[in-house]
XYZ file of C-alpha atoms in Angstrom:
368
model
C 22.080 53.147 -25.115
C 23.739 50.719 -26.616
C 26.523 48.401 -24.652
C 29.097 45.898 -26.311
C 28.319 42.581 -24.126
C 24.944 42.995 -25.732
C 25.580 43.324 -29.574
C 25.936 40.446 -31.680
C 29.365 38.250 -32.135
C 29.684 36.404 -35.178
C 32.556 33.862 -36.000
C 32.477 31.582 -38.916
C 28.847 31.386 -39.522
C 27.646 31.521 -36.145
C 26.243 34.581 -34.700
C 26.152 34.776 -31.452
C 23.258 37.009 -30.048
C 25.723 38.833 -27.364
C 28.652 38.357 -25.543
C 27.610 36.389 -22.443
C 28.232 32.801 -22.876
C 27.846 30.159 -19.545
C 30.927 28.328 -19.085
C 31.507 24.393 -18.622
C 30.446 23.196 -15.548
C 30.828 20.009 -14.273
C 26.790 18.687 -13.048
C 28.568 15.049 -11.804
C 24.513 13.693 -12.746
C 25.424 11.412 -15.679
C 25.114 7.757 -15.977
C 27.359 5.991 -18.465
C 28.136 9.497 -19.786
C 24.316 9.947 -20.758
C 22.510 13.185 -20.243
C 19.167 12.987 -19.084
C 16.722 15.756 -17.992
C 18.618 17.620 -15.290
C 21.046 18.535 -18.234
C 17.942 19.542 -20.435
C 16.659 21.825 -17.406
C 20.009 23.154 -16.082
C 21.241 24.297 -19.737
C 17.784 25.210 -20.724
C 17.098 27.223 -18.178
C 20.436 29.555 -18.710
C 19.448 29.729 -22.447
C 15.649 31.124 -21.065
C 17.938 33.390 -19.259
C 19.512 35.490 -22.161
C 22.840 33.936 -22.345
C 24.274 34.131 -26.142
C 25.920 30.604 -25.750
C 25.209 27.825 -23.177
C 28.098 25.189 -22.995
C 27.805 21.771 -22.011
C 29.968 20.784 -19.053
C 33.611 19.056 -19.792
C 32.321 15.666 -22.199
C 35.032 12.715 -22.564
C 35.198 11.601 -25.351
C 36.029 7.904 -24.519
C 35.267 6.042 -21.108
C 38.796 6.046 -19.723
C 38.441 10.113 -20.098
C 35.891 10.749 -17.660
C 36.938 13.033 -14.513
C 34.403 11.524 -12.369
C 32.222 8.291 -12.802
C 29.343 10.746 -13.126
C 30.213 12.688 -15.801
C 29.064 13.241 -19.262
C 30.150 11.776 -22.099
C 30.228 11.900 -25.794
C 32.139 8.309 -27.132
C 29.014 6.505 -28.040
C 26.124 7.111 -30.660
C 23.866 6.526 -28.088
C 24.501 9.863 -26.266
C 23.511 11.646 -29.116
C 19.800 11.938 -29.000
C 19.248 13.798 -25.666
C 21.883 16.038 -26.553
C 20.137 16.840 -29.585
C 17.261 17.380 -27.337
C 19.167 19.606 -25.318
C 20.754 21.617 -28.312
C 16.817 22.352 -29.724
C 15.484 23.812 -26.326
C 18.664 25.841 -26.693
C 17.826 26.664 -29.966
C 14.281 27.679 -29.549
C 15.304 30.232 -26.884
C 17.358 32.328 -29.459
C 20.781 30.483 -27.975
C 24.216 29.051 -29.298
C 24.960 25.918 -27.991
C 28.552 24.750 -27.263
C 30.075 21.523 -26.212
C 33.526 20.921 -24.213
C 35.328 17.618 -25.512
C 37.554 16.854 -22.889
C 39.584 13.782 -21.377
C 40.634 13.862 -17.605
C 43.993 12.301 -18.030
C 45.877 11.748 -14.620
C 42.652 13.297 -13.032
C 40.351 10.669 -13.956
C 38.229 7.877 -12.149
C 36.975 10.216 -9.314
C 33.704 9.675 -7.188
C 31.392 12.873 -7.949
C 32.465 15.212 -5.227
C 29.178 15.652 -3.194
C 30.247 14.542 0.014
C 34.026 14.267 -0.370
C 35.618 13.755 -3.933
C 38.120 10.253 -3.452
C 39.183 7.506 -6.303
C 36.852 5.079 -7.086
C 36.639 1.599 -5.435
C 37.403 -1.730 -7.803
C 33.547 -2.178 -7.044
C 32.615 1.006 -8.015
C 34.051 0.701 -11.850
C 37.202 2.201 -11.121
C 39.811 2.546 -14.179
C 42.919 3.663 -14.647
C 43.986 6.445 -15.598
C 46.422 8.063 -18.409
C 48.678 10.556 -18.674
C 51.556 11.928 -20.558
C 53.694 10.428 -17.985
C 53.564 8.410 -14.700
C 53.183 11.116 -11.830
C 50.200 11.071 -9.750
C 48.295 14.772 -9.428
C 48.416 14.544 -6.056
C 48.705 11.826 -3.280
C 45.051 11.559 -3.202
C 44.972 10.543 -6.992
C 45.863 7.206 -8.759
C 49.331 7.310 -10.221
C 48.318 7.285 -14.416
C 49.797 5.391 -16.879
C 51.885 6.845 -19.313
C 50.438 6.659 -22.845
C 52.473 5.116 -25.675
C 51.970 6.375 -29.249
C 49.553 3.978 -30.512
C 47.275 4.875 -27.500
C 47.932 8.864 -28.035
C 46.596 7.888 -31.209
C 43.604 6.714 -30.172
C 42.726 9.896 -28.040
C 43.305 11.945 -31.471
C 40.567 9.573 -33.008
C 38.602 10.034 -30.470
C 38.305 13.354 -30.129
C 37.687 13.959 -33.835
C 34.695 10.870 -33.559
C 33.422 13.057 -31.163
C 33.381 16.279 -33.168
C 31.176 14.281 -35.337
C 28.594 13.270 -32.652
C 28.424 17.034 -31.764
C 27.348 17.969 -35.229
C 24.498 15.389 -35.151
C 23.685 16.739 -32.191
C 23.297 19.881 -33.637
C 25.483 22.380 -31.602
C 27.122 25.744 -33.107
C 30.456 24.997 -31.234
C 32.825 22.780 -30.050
C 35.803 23.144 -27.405
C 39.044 21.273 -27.040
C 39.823 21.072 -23.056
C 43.163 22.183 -22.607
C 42.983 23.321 -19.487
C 42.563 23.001 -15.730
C 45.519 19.808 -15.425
C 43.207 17.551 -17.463
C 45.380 15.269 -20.396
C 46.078 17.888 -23.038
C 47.145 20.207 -20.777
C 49.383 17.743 -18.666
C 51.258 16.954 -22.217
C 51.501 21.039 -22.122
C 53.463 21.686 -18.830
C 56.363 20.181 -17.487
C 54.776 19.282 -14.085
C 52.648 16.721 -15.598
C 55.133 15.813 -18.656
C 58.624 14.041 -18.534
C 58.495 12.106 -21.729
C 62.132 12.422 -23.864
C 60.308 10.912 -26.714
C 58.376 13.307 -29.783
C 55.420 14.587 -27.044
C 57.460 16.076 -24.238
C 60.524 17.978 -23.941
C 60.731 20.896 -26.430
C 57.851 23.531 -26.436
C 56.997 22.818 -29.993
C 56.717 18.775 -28.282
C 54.791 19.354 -25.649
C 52.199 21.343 -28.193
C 52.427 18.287 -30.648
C 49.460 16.385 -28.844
C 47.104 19.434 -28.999
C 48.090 20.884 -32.587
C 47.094 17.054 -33.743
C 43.783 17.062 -32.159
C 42.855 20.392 -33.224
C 43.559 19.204 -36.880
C 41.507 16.170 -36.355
C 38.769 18.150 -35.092
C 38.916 20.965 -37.070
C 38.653 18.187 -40.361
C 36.172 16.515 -38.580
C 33.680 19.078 -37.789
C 32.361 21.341 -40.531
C 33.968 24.399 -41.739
C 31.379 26.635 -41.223
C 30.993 26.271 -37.527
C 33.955 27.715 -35.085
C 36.109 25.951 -32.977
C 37.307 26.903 -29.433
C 40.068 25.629 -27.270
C 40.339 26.079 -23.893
C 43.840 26.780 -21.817
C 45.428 26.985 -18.559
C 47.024 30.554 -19.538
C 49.360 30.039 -16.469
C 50.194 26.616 -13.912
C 50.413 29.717 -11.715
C 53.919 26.926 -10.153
C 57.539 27.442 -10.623
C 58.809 25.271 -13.873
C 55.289 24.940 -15.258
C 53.261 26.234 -18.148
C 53.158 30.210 -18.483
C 51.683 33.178 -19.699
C 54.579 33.615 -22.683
C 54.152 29.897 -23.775
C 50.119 30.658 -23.761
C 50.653 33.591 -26.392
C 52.812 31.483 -28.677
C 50.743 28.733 -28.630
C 47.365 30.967 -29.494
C 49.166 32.275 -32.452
C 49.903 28.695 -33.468
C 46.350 27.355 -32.719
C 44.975 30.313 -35.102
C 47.362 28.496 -37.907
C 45.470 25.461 -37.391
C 41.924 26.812 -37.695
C 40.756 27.479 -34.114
C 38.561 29.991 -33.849
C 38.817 31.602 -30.487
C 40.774 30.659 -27.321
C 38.802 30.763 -23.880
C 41.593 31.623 -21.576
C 40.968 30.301 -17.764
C 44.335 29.346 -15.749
C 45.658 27.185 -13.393
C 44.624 22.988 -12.225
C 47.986 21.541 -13.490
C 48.890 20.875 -9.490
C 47.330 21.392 -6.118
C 48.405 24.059 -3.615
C 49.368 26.877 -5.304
C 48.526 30.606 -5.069
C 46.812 32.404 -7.356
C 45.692 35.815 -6.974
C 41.884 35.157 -6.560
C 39.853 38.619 -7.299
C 37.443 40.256 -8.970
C 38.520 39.442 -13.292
C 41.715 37.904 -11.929
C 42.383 36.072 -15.359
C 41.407 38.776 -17.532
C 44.646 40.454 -18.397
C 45.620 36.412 -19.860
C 42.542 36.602 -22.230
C 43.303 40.368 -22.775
C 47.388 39.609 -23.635
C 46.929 36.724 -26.241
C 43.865 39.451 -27.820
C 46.220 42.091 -28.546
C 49.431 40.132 -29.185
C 48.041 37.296 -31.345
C 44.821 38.885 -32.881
C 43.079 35.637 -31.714
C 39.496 36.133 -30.659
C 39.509 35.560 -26.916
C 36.937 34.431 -23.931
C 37.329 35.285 -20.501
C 36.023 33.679 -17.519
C 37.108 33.558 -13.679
C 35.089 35.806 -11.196
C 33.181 37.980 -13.403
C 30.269 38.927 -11.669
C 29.004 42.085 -12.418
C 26.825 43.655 -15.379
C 29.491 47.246 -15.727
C 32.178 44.648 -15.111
C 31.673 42.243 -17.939
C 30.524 45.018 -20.705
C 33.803 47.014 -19.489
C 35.788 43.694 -20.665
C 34.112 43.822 -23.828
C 33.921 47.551 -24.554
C 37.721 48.024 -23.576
C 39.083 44.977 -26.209
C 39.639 42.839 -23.237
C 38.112 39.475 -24.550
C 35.578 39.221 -27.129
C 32.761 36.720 -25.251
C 32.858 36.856 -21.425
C 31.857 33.490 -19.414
C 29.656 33.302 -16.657
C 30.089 29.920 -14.153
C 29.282 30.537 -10.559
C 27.376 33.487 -10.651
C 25.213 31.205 -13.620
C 24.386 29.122 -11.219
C 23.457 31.553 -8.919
C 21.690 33.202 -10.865
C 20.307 31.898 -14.181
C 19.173 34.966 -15.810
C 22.047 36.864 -15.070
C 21.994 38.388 -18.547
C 18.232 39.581 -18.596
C 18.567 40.776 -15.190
C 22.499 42.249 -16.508
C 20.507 44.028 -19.613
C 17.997 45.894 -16.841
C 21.220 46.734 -14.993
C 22.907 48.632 -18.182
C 19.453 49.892 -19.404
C 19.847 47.563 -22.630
C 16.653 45.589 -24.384
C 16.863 41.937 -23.980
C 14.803 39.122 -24.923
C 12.577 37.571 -22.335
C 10.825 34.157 -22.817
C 7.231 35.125 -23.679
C 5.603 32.685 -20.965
C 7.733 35.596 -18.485
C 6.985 38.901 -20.115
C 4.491 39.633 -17.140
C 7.631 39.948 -15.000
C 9.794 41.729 -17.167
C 10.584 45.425 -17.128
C 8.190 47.463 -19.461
C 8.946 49.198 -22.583
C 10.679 47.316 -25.536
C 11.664 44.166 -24.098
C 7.954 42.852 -24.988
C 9.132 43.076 -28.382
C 12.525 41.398 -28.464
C 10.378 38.438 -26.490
C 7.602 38.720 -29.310
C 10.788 38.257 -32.201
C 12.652 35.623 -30.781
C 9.237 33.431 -30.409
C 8.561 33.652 -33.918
């Protein structure tokens, strides 16, 4: 039998082996935004598992757009070597690999939050942080400093300098962060943006930041290889970003040469109540799919082999992503494919545990 979250995906030139990507995840194990070997292990080790893409965690691209003092990074040549590492263990497993340019805006200079997430100390390297406009995310968090144009600028650059770094590297994808209450999204939602000058305001202002990074990425990274952005479909508050503006904004993203939108929701501001279940942001990913023609990802509390092929099979979302039950549970999709009675492709150095029958083979052909 043959199920849709196991046959092949292909956008641009890319083709993805299935449907089951792992989503970014924050590791908080970085030094100076370097990965080292836990990265190489933790991402290798989904890619052993069967998972079609494996995407790096959220990576600033420039020091001041780090969530935590422990994340990684991508704003210096330097970080480019273990990545590329990284991206060939990938690789060799049969894998995509994807990474997540992101900047933390108003969320920024954080302690890693094992043991209590707080702002760094002045002795600890804390900065300051920037955001569309000078409101705090929460009491808890430093109050940002509004970026001028010349400095909103400098974030476009440096996103597109680190598309660049990702192709050395050698991944398939890249992903603008626009979600979760990080900077692109603040300049998205009203909570987070106040401006009255060209970047807030207006719907078609508040886009303006992300529309100009997208361009610079899209020229900056090749043609050939498809681009994702990732949104906040809903601030899930009263007078923040919605579901509607999410659709109109897909449809304009497609204009500009992304290739699919991974649709997640909420992280704009703290406290509010969102309908936790089982899929629970599905029907966003499912909406912008049918109403846009946009590819679409979805991700939130998908746990469950019938669960994510039924997404897939019933035009839902196009890739689904994995993040908790990933780490949970590594080979999810080989132990997914046994589920749904589907061949999958086990490392060779495992085949003595795998189920009998074909799978042998789909090991032997992804070796070669």
């Amino acid at each position: 039998m043959s199920h849709p979250l196991f046959s092949p995906f292909q956008l641009q030139s890319v083709v993805f082996p299935n449907r089951i990507g792992v989503s970014p995840m924050c590791e908080y194990s970085s030094e100076d935004g370097f990965a080292n070997d836990w990265h190489l292990v933790h991402l290798g080790a989904r890619a052993q598992g069967g998972a079609g893409l494996v995407m790096t965690e959220a990576s600033a691209v420039m020091p001041e757009g780090l969530i935590s003092i422990n994340d990684l990074g991508i704003w210096k040549d330097e970080h480019i070597a273990k990545l590329a590492q990284i991206v060939r263990f990938i690789h060799a497993q049969g894998a995509r690999a994807g990474m997540q340019l992101a900047h933390a805006g108003r969320k920024g200079s954080m302690t890693a939050p094992f043991g209590g997430e707080r702002l760094l100390t002045s002795e600890e390297g804390r900065w300051e942080p920037e955001g569309p406009s000078a409101i705090a995310f929460s009491p808890s968090y430093a109050v940002p400093k509004a970026l001028d144009e010349a400095e909103i600028a400098g974030v476009v650059s440096a996103f597109a300098d680190a598309a660049k770094r990702a192709d050395k590297a050698g991944f398939d994808v890249v992903e603008i962060h626009a979600a979760h209450g990080y900077l692109l999204h603040e300049f998205l939602s009203p909570l987070a943006n106040q401006r009255v000058d060209q970047y807030g305001g207006s719907f078609d202002n508040r886009i303006r930041l992300l529309l100009e990074v997208t361009d610079a990425v899209r020229a900056a990274w090749p043609d050939h290889l498809p681009l994702f952005v990732r949104i906040s479909a809903t601030d899930w508050a009263e007078g923040g970003w919605t579901a509607d503006e999410s659709v109109l904004l897909a449809a304009k993203l497609r204009e500009h040469g992304v290739d699919l939108v991974d649709v997640s929701s909420g992280g704009q501001v703290p406290h509010v109540k969102i309908p936790l279940g089982p899929g629970y942001q599905v029907p966003f990913a499912a909406r912008i799919r049918k109403e846009t023609g946009m590819p679409t990802a979805a991700v939130g509390m998908i746990t469950e082999a019938k669960q994510a092929n039924d997404i897939v099979a019933n035009g839902e979302a196009d890739i689904v992503l994995l993040a908790r039950e990933m780490l949970r549970d590594p080979y999810w999709p080989l132990h997914a494919a046994a589920k749904l009675g589907e061949t999958a492709s086990w490392p060779v150095q495992y085949l003595r545990a795998a189920p009998q029958g074909s799978i042998a083979r789909a090991a032997v052909e992804r070796a070669k």
